[in-house]
Amino acid sequence: MFATYLIGLREGLEATLVVSILVAFLVKSQRRDRLPQVWAGVGLAVALSVGFGSLIQYTSTSLLRTSESRELFEAVTSVAAVVFVTWMIFWMRRAARTIAGELRGKLTDALAVGSLAVAGMAFLAVIREGLETALIFYAAAESAAGGTGPGSLLALAGGIATAVVIGFLLYRSAVRINLSRFFTWTGALLILVAAGILKYGVHDFQEAGVLPGLNDLAFDISNTLDPGSWYGALLAGMFNVTAAPTVLELVAWVAYAVPVLVLFLRKPSQPAKPAEPADPTPPAEPVPADVAAVPSPRS
């Protein structure tokens, strides 16, 4: 449940920040008349994201008849979700400092074009987050116990609601949080969630017969990590850490989590400062001692 809540919080806050930047720009620019177009674009993006999530769920439960095809579908969506998560966290870390200026510039261009351009600008700014949320939520919920049931939906909705509240308070300047630190911590947690999703996808590929080694266990610590315990369920639900993974599952989890975490937590290198240009004015010639000793005519 916490994994789906974290997905809703992280993705929801990104979308909320984007919308807040657009709204604040219009308000400060005395263009409140364009706010309905922004909300129309946001509403359309949310509706399509919900429809996309429903389509994924319907495809898995109704269109695919055999268990092998369902396992293969879940495996493919899991790998796609991992790709989106990885791209999203690195993109947000790189673009966090410049996203506000870029959005304002694009919105300025859209205002010059017309209402449809403003609505399209808001739509494109939100639809990416919405489609990512739908795909990642489905993969994370399927990899955890319970699947995409009411509990997972409530956890996702709770994360999005929390993000909306935080975004509104930031817009009103009621709270001050270190967004860079927030995205770093949530990004690190999402990397571990993505590693669990990838592990689940490998397991689905094995069950579908695409990958071998379904019965080759790396280890079995069921006596120590009881799957029925609260901590066993917590680890399985958040990061898909199980007591008896296969060799390929363990290899996939470690091969993804370790290098991606190292790259993400490593501080980006600062660009080298350009060398200061040489002073174009030539140095003053030294004044001879006899000239310097001559008193001024006005003295």
JSON list of N, CA and C in Angstrom, two decimals, residues 87-146:
[
{"chain": "A", "resi": 87, "resn": "TRP", "atom": "N", "xyz": [13.38, 6.95, -15.97]},
{"chain": "A", "resi": 87, "resn": "TRP", "atom": "CA", "xyz": [13.48, 8.19, -16.74]},
{"chain": "A", "resi": 87, "resn": "TRP", "atom": "C", "xyz": [12.92, 9.37, -15.96]},
{"chain": "A", "resi": 88, "resn": "MET", "atom": "N", "xyz": [11.80, 9.15, -15.26]},
{"chain": "A", "resi": 88, "resn": "MET", "atom": "CA", "xyz": [11.13, 10.25, -14.56]},
{"chain": "A", "resi": 88, "resn": "MET", "atom": "C", "xyz": [11.98, 10.81, -13.43]},
{"chain": "A", "resi": 89, "resn": "ILE", "atom": "N", "xyz": [12.58, 9.95, -12.62]},
{"chain": "A", "resi": 89, "resn": "ILE", "atom": "CA", "xyz": [13.32, 10.45, -11.46]},
{"chain": "A", "resi": 89, "resn": "ILE", "atom": "C", "xyz": [14.59, 11.18, -11.89]},
{"chain": "A", "resi": 90, "resn": "PHE", "atom": "N", "xyz": [15.25, 10.70, -12.93]},
{"chain": "A", "resi": 90, "resn": "PHE", "atom": "CA", "xyz": [16.45, 11.38, -13.40]},
{"chain": "A", "resi": 90, "resn": "PHE", "atom": "C", "xyz": [16.09, 12.68, -14.13]},
{"chain": "A", "resi": 91, "resn": "TRP", "atom": "N", "xyz": [14.98, 12.66, -14.86]},
{"chain": "A", "resi": 91, "resn": "TRP", "atom": "CA", "xyz": [14.55, 13.88, -15.54]},
{"chain": "A", "resi": 91, "resn": "TRP", "atom": "C", "xyz": [14.18, 14.96, -14.54]},
{"chain": "A", "resi": 92, "resn": "MET", "atom": "N", "xyz": [13.46, 14.59, -13.48]},
{"chain": "A", "resi": 92, "resn": "MET", "atom": "CA", "xyz": [13.04, 15.57, -12.49]},
{"chain": "A", "resi": 92, "resn": "MET", "atom": "C", "xyz": [14.24, 16.15, -11.76]},
{"chain": "A", "resi": 93, "resn": "ARG", "atom": "N", "xyz": [15.24, 15.33, -11.48]},
{"chain": "A", "resi": 93, "resn": "ARG", "atom": "CA", "xyz": [16.42, 15.85, -10.80]},
{"chain": "A", "resi": 93, "resn": "ARG", "atom": "C", "xyz": [17.15, 16.86, -11.68]},
{"chain": "A", "resi": 94, "resn": "ARG", "atom": "N", "xyz": [17.18, 16.60, -12.99]},
{"chain": "A", "resi": 94, "resn": "ARG", "atom": "CA", "xyz": [17.88, 17.49, -13.89]},
{"chain": "A", "resi": 94, "resn": "ARG", "atom": "C", "xyz": [17.09, 18.76, -14.20]},
{"chain": "A", "resi": 95, "resn": "ALA", "atom": "N", "xyz": [15.75, 18.64, -14.29]},
{"chain": "A", "resi": 95, "resn": "ALA", "atom": "CA", "xyz": [14.92, 19.76, -14.74]},
{"chain": "A", "resi": 95, "resn": "ALA", "atom": "C", "xyz": [14.32, 20.57, -13.60]},
{"chain": "A", "resi": 96, "resn": "ALA", "atom": "N", "xyz": [14.54, 20.15, -12.35]},
{"chain": "A", "resi": 96, "resn": "ALA", "atom": "CA", "xyz": [13.87, 20.82, -11.23]},
{"chain": "A", "resi": 96, "resn": "ALA", "atom": "C", "xyz": [14.20, 22.30, -11.16]},
{"chain": "A", "resi": 97, "resn": "ARG", "atom": "N", "xyz": [15.44, 22.66, -11.51]},
{"chain": "A", "resi": 97, "resn": "ARG", "atom": "CA", "xyz": [15.85, 24.05, -11.38]},
{"chain": "A", "resi": 97, "resn": "ARG", "atom": "C", "xyz": [15.37, 24.94, -12.51]},
{"chain": "A", "resi": 98, "resn": "THR", "atom": "N", "xyz": [15.04, 24.35, -13.65]},
{"chain": "A", "resi": 98, "resn": "THR", "atom": "CA", "xyz": [14.70, 25.16, -14.82]},
{"chain": "A", "resi": 98, "resn": "THR", "atom": "C", "xyz": [13.27, 24.97, -15.29]},
{"chain": "A", "resi": 99, "resn": "ILE", "atom": "N", "xyz": [12.51, 24.09, -14.64]},
{"chain": "A", "resi": 99, "resn": "ILE", "atom": "CA", "xyz": [11.18, 23.76, -15.15]},
{"chain": "A", "resi": 99, "resn": "ILE", "atom": "C", "xyz": [10.25, 24.96, -15.11]},
{"chain": "A", "resi": 100, "resn": "ALA", "atom": "N", "xyz": [10.36, 25.79, -14.06]},
{"chain": "A", "resi": 100, "resn": "ALA", "atom": "CA", "xyz": [9.46, 26.94, -13.95]},
{"chain": "A", "resi": 100, "resn": "ALA", "atom": "C", "xyz": [9.68, 27.90, -15.11]},
{"chain": "A", "resi": 101, "resn": "GLY", "atom": "N", "xyz": [10.93, 28.23, -15.40]},
{"chain": "A", "resi": 101, "resn": "GLY", "atom": "CA", "xyz": [11.21, 29.15, -16.50]},
{"chain": "A", "resi": 101, "resn": "GLY", "atom": "C", "xyz": [10.78, 28.60, -17.85]},
{"chain": "A", "resi": 102, "resn": "GLU", "atom": "N", "xyz": [11.00, 27.30, -18.06]},
{"chain": "A", "resi": 102, "resn": "GLU", "atom": "CA", "xyz": [10.61, 26.69, -19.33]},
{"chain": "A", "resi": 102, "resn": "GLU", "atom": "C", "xyz": [9.09, 26.71, -19.51]},
{"chain": "A", "resi": 103, "resn": "LEU", "atom": "N", "xyz": [8.36, 26.41, -18.43]},
{"chain": "A", "resi": 103, "resn": "LEU", "atom": "CA", "xyz": [6.91, 26.42, -18.52]},
{"chain": "A", "resi": 103, "resn": "LEU", "atom": "C", "xyz": [6.38, 27.82, -18.78]},
{"chain": "A", "resi": 104, "resn": "ARG", "atom": "N", "xyz": [6.96, 28.81, -18.12]},
{"chain": "A", "resi": 104, "resn": "ARG", "atom": "CA", "xyz": [6.51, 30.18, -18.34]},
{"chain": "A", "resi": 104, "resn": "ARG", "atom": "C", "xyz": [6.76, 30.61, -19.79]},
{"chain": "A", "resi": 105, "resn": "GLY", "atom": "N", "xyz": [7.91, 30.20, -20.32]},
{"chain": "A", "resi": 105, "resn": "GLY", "atom": "CA", "xyz": [8.20, 30.55, -21.70]},
{"chain": "A", "resi": 105, "resn": "GLY", "atom": "C", "xyz": [7.23, 29.90, -22.67]},
{"chain": "A", "resi": 106, "resn": "LYS", "atom": "N", "xyz": [6.93, 28.62, -22.45]},
{"chain": "A", "resi": 106, "resn": "LYS", "atom": "CA", "xyz": [5.98, 27.94, -23.32]},
{"chain": "A", "resi": 106, "resn": "LYS", "atom": "C", "xyz": [4.58, 28.52, -23.20]},
{"chain": "A", "resi": 107, "resn": "LEU", "atom": "N", "xyz": [4.19, 28.88, -21.97]},
{"chain": "A", "resi": 107, "resn": "LEU", "atom": "CA", "xyz": [2.86, 29.45, -21.79]},
{"chain": "A", "resi": 107, "resn": "LEU", "atom": "C", "xyz": [2.76, 30.83, -22.42]},
{"chain": "A", "resi": 108, "resn": "THR", "atom": "N", "xyz": [3.83, 31.59, -22.39]},
{"chain": "A", "resi": 108, "resn": "THR", "atom": "CA", "xyz": [3.84, 32.89, -23.06]},
{"chain": "A", "resi": 108, "resn": "THR", "atom": "C", "xyz": [3.60, 32.72, -24.56]},
{"chain": "A", "resi": 109, "resn": "ASP", "atom": "N", "xyz": [4.26, 31.74, -25.15]},
{"chain": "A", "resi": 109, "resn": "ASP", "atom": "CA", "xyz": [4.04, 31.46, -26.57]},
{"chain": "A", "resi": 109, "resn": "ASP", "atom": "C", "xyz": [2.61, 31.00, -26.83]},
{"chain": "A", "resi": 110, "resn": "ALA", "atom": "N", "xyz": [2.07, 30.17, -25.91]},
{"chain": "A", "resi": 110, "resn": "ALA", "atom": "CA", "xyz": [0.71, 29.69, -26.09]},
{"chain": "A", "resi": 110, "resn": "ALA", "atom": "C", "xyz": [-0.30, 30.82, -25.98]},
{"chain": "A", "resi": 111, "resn": "LEU", "atom": "N", "xyz": [-0.07, 31.78, -25.08]},
{"chain": "A", "resi": 111, "resn": "LEU", "atom": "CA", "xyz": [-0.98, 32.92, -24.94]},
{"chain": "A", "resi": 111, "resn": "LEU", "atom": "C", "xyz": [-1.03, 33.74, -26.23]},
{"chain": "A", "resi": 112, "resn": "ALA", "atom": "N", "xyz": [0.09, 33.81, -26.91]},
{"chain": "A", "resi": 112, "resn": "ALA", "atom": "CA", "xyz": [0.12, 34.57, -28.16]},
{"chain": "A", "resi": 112, "resn": "ALA", "atom": "C", "xyz": [-0.66, 33.88, -29.27]},
{"chain": "A", "resi": 113, "resn": "VAL", "atom": "N", "xyz": [-0.81, 32.55, -29.16]},
{"chain": "A", "resi": 113, "resn": "VAL", "atom": "CA", "xyz": [-1.52, 31.80, -30.20]},
{"chain": "A", "resi": 113, "resn": "VAL", "atom": "C", "xyz": [-3.02, 31.82, -29.97]},
{"chain": "A", "resi": 114, "resn": "GLY", "atom": "N", "xyz": [-3.47, 31.52, -28.74]},
{"chain": "A", "resi": 114, "resn": "GLY", "atom": "CA", "xyz": [-4.90, 31.52, -28.48]},
{"chain": "A", "resi": 114, "resn": "GLY", "atom": "C", "xyz": [-5.30, 30.55, -27.39]},
{"chain": "A", "resi": 115, "resn": "SER", "atom": "N", "xyz": [-6.61, 30.42, -27.19]},
{"chain": "A", "resi": 115, "resn": "SER", "atom": "CA", "xyz": [-7.17, 29.61, -26.10]},
{"chain": "A", "resi": 115, "resn": "SER", "atom": "C", "xyz": [-6.83, 28.14, -26.25]},
{"chain": "A", "resi": 116, "resn": "LEU", "atom": "N", "xyz": [-6.95, 27.61, -27.46]},
{"chain": "A", "resi": 116, "resn": "LEU", "atom": "CA", "xyz": [-6.67, 26.20, -27.67]},
{"chain": "A", "resi": 116, "resn": "LEU", "atom": "C", "xyz": [-5.21, 25.88, -27.35]},
{"chain": "A", "resi": 117, "resn": "ALA", "atom": "N", "xyz": [-4.33, 26.79, -27.66]},
{"chain": "A", "resi": 117, "resn": "ALA", "atom": "CA", "xyz": [-2.91, 26.57, -27.36]},
{"chain": "A", "resi": 117, "resn": "ALA", "atom": "C", "xyz": [-2.67, 26.53, -25.86]},
{"chain": "A", "resi": 118, "resn": "VAL", "atom": "N", "xyz": [-3.37, 27.38, -25.11]},
{"chain": "A", "resi": 118, "resn": "VAL", "atom": "CA", "xyz": [-3.22, 27.38, -23.65]},
{"chain": "A", "resi": 118, "resn": "VAL", "atom": "C", "xyz": [-3.74, 26.07, -23.08]},
{"chain": "A", "resi": 119, "resn": "ALA", "atom": "N", "xyz": [-4.91, 25.62, -23.54]},
{"chain": "A", "resi": 119, "resn": "ALA", "atom": "CA", "xyz": [-5.45, 24.35, -23.07]},
{"chain": "A", "resi": 119, "resn": "ALA", "atom": "C", "xyz": [-4.53, 23.19, -23.45]},
{"chain": "A", "resi": 120, "resn": "GLY", "atom": "N", "xyz": [-3.99, 23.23, -24.67]},
{"chain": "A", "resi": 120, "resn": "GLY", "atom": "CA", "xyz": [-3.07, 22.18, -25.08]},
{"chain": "A", "resi": 120, "resn": "GLY", "atom": "C", "xyz": [-1.80, 22.17, -24.28]},
{"chain": "A", "resi": 121, "resn": "MET", "atom": "N", "xyz": [-1.30, 23.36, -23.91]},
{"chain": "A", "resi": 121, "resn": "MET", "atom": "CA", "xyz": [-0.11, 23.46, -23.09]},
{"chain": "A", "resi": 121, "resn": "MET", "atom": "C", "xyz": [-0.34, 22.80, -21.73]},
{"chain": "A", "resi": 122, "resn": "ALA", "atom": "N", "xyz": [-1.46, 23.11, -21.08]},
{"chain": "A", "resi": 122, "resn": "ALA", "atom": "CA", "xyz": [-1.77, 22.50, -19.78]},
{"chain": "A", "resi": 122, "resn": "ALA", "atom": "C", "xyz": [-2.00, 21.00, -19.92]},
{"chain": "A", "resi": 123, "resn": "PHE", "atom": "N", "xyz": [-2.65, 20.59, -21.01]},
{"chain": "A", "resi": 123, "resn": "PHE", "atom": "CA", "xyz": [-2.90, 19.17, -21.25]},
{"chain": "A", "resi": 123, "resn": "PHE", "atom": "C", "xyz": [-1.60, 18.39, -21.37]},
{"chain": "A", "resi": 124, "resn": "LEU", "atom": "N", "xyz": [-0.69, 18.88, -22.19]},
{"chain": "A", "resi": 124, "resn": "LEU", "atom": "CA", "xyz": [0.57, 18.17, -22.40]},
{"chain": "A", "resi": 124, "resn": "LEU", "atom": "C", "xyz": [1.42, 18.16, -21.13]},
{"chain": "A", "resi": 125, "resn": "ALA", "atom": "N", "xyz": [1.31, 19.22, -20.33]},
{"chain": "A", "resi": 125, "resn": "ALA", "atom": "CA", "xyz": [2.10, 19.29, -19.10]},
{"chain": "A", "resi": 125, "resn": "ALA", "atom": "C", "xyz": [1.65, 18.25, -18.08]},
{"chain": "A", "resi": 126, "resn": "VAL", "atom": "N", "xyz": [0.37, 17.88, -18.12]},
{"chain": "A", "resi": 126, "resn": "VAL", "atom": "CA", "xyz": [-0.18, 16.97, -17.11]},
{"chain": "A", "resi": 126, "resn": "VAL", "atom": "C", "xyz": [-0.32, 15.55, -17.63]},
{"chain": "A", "resi": 127, "resn": "ILE", "atom": "N", "xyz": [-0.59, 15.37, -18.93]},
{"chain": "A", "resi": 127, "resn": "ILE", "atom": "CA", "xyz": [-0.89, 14.04, -19.45]},
{"chain": "A", "resi": 127, "resn": "ILE", "atom": "C", "xyz": [0.28, 13.09, -19.26]},
{"chain": "A", "resi": 128, "resn": "ARG", "atom": "N", "xyz": [1.51, 13.58, -19.36]},
{"chain": "A", "resi": 128, "resn": "ARG", "atom": "CA", "xyz": [2.66, 12.69, -19.18]},
{"chain": "A", "resi": 128, "resn": "ARG", "atom": "C", "xyz": [2.67, 12.10, -17.77]},
{"chain": "A", "resi": 129, "resn": "GLU", "atom": "N", "xyz": [2.43, 12.96, -16.78]},
{"chain": "A", "resi": 129, "resn": "GLU", "atom": "CA", "xyz": [2.40, 12.46, -15.40]},
{"chain": "A", "resi": 129, "resn": "GLU", "atom": "C", "xyz": [1.25, 11.48, -15.21]},
{"chain": "A", "resi": 130, "resn": "GLY", "atom": "N", "xyz": [0.10, 11.78, -15.84]},
{"chain": "A", "resi": 130, "resn": "GLY", "atom": "CA", "xyz": [-1.06, 10.91, -15.66]},
{"chain": "A", "resi": 130, "resn": "GLY", "atom": "C", "xyz": [-0.88, 9.53, -16.26]},
{"chain": "A", "resi": 131, "resn": "LEU", "atom": "N", "xyz": [-0.33, 9.47, -17.48]},
{"chain": "A", "resi": 131, "resn": "LEU", "atom": "CA", "xyz": [-0.11, 8.18, -18.12]},
{"chain": "A", "resi": 131, "resn": "LEU", "atom": "C", "xyz": [0.96, 7.38, -17.37]},
{"chain": "A", "resi": 132, "resn": "GLU", "atom": "N", "xyz": [2.00, 8.06, -16.91]},
{"chain": "A", "resi": 132, "resn": "GLU", "atom": "CA", "xyz": [3.02, 7.38, -16.11]},
{"chain": "A", "resi": 132, "resn": "GLU", "atom": "C", "xyz": [2.42, 6.82, -14.83]},
{"chain": "A", "resi": 133, "resn": "THR", "atom": "N", "xyz": [1.59, 7.62, -14.17]},
{"chain": "A", "resi": 133, "resn": "THR", "atom": "CA", "xyz": [0.97, 7.17, -12.92]},
{"chain": "A", "resi": 133, "resn": "THR", "atom": "C", "xyz": [0.13, 5.93, -13.14]},
{"chain": "A", "resi": 134, "resn": "ALA", "atom": "N", "xyz": [-0.68, 5.93, -14.20]},
{"chain": "A", "resi": 134, "resn": "ALA", "atom": "CA", "xyz": [-1.54, 4.79, -14.48]},
{"chain": "A", "resi": 134, "resn": "ALA", "atom": "C", "xyz": [-0.73, 3.52, -14.72]},
{"chain": "A", "resi": 135, "resn": "LEU", "atom": "N", "xyz": [0.32, 3.63, -15.52]},
{"chain": "A", "resi": 135, "resn": "LEU", "atom": "CA", "xyz": [1.13, 2.46, -15.85]},
{"chain": "A", "resi": 135, "resn": "LEU", "atom": "C", "xyz": [1.92, 1.97, -14.63]},
{"chain": "A", "resi": 136, "resn": "ILE", "atom": "N", "xyz": [2.55, 2.91, -13.93]},
{"chain": "A", "resi": 136, "resn": "ILE", "atom": "CA", "xyz": [3.36, 2.52, -12.77]},
{"chain": "A", "resi": 136, "resn": "ILE", "atom": "C", "xyz": [2.48, 1.97, -11.66]},
{"chain": "A", "resi": 137, "resn": "PHE", "atom": "N", "xyz": [1.30, 2.57, -11.47]},
{"chain": "A", "resi": 137, "resn": "PHE", "atom": "CA", "xyz": [0.39, 2.08, -10.43]},
{"chain": "A", "resi": 137, "resn": "PHE", "atom": "C", "xyz": [-0.04, 0.65, -10.72]},
{"chain": "A", "resi": 138, "resn": "TYR", "atom": "N", "xyz": [-0.39, 0.38, -11.97]},
{"chain": "A", "resi": 138, "resn": "TYR", "atom": "CA", "xyz": [-0.82, -0.98, -12.31]},
{"chain": "A", "resi": 138, "resn": "TYR", "atom": "C", "xyz": [0.29, -1.98, -12.05]},
{"chain": "A", "resi": 139, "resn": "ALA", "atom": "N", "xyz": [1.50, -1.66, -12.47]},
{"chain": "A", "resi": 139, "resn": "ALA", "atom": "CA", "xyz": [2.61, -2.59, -12.29]},
{"chain": "A", "resi": 139, "resn": "ALA", "atom": "C", "xyz": [2.95, -2.77, -10.82]},
{"chain": "A", "resi": 140, "resn": "ALA", "atom": "N", "xyz": [2.95, -1.66, -10.05]},
{"chain": "A", "resi": 140, "resn": "ALA", "atom": "CA", "xyz": [3.28, -1.76, -8.62]},
{"chain": "A", "resi": 140, "resn": "ALA", "atom": "C", "xyz": [2.21, -2.51, -7.86]},
{"chain": "A", "resi": 141, "resn": "ALA", "atom": "N", "xyz": [0.95, -2.24, -8.19]},
{"chain": "A", "resi": 141, "resn": "ALA", "atom": "CA", "xyz": [-0.14, -2.91, -7.48]},
{"chain": "A", "resi": 141, "resn": "ALA", "atom": "C", "xyz": [-0.18, -4.40, -7.79]},
{"chain": "A", "resi": 142, "resn": "GLU", "atom": "N", "xyz": [0.12, -4.77, -9.02]},
{"chain": "A", "resi": 142, "resn": "GLU", "atom": "CA", "xyz": [0.13, -6.18, -9.38]},
{"chain": "A", "resi": 142, "resn": "GLU", "atom": "C", "xyz": [1.30, -6.91, -8.73]},
{"chain": "A", "resi": 143, "resn": "SER", "atom": "N", "xyz": [2.42, -6.23, -8.56]},
{"chain": "A", "resi": 143, "resn": "SER", "atom": "CA", "xyz": [3.58, -6.88, -7.93]},
{"chain": "A", "resi": 143, "resn": "SER", "atom": "C", "xyz": [3.41, -7.03, -6.44]},
{"chain": "A", "resi": 144, "resn": "ALA", "atom": "N", "xyz": [2.52, -6.24, -5.84]},
{"chain": "A", "resi": 144, "resn": "ALA", "atom": "CA", "xyz": [2.26, -6.35, -4.40]},
{"chain": "A", "resi": 144, "resn": "ALA", "atom": "C", "xyz": [1.07, -7.26, -4.17]},
{"chain": "A", "resi": 145, "resn": "ALA", "atom": "N", "xyz": [0.91, -7.67, -2.91]},
{"chain": "A", "resi": 145, "resn": "ALA", "atom": "CA", "xyz": [-0.23, -8.52, -2.56]},
{"chain": "A", "resi": 145, "resn": "ALA", "atom": "C", "xyz": [-1.51, -7.71, -2.70]},
{"chain": "A", "resi": 146, "resn": "GLY", "atom": "N", "xyz": [-2.53, -8.34, -3.28]},
{"chain": "A", "resi": 146, "resn": "GLY", "atom": "CA", "xyz": [-3.83, -7.68, -3.38]},
{"chain": "A", "resi": 146, "resn": "GLY", "atom": "C", "xyz": [-4.13, -7.15, -4.76]}
]
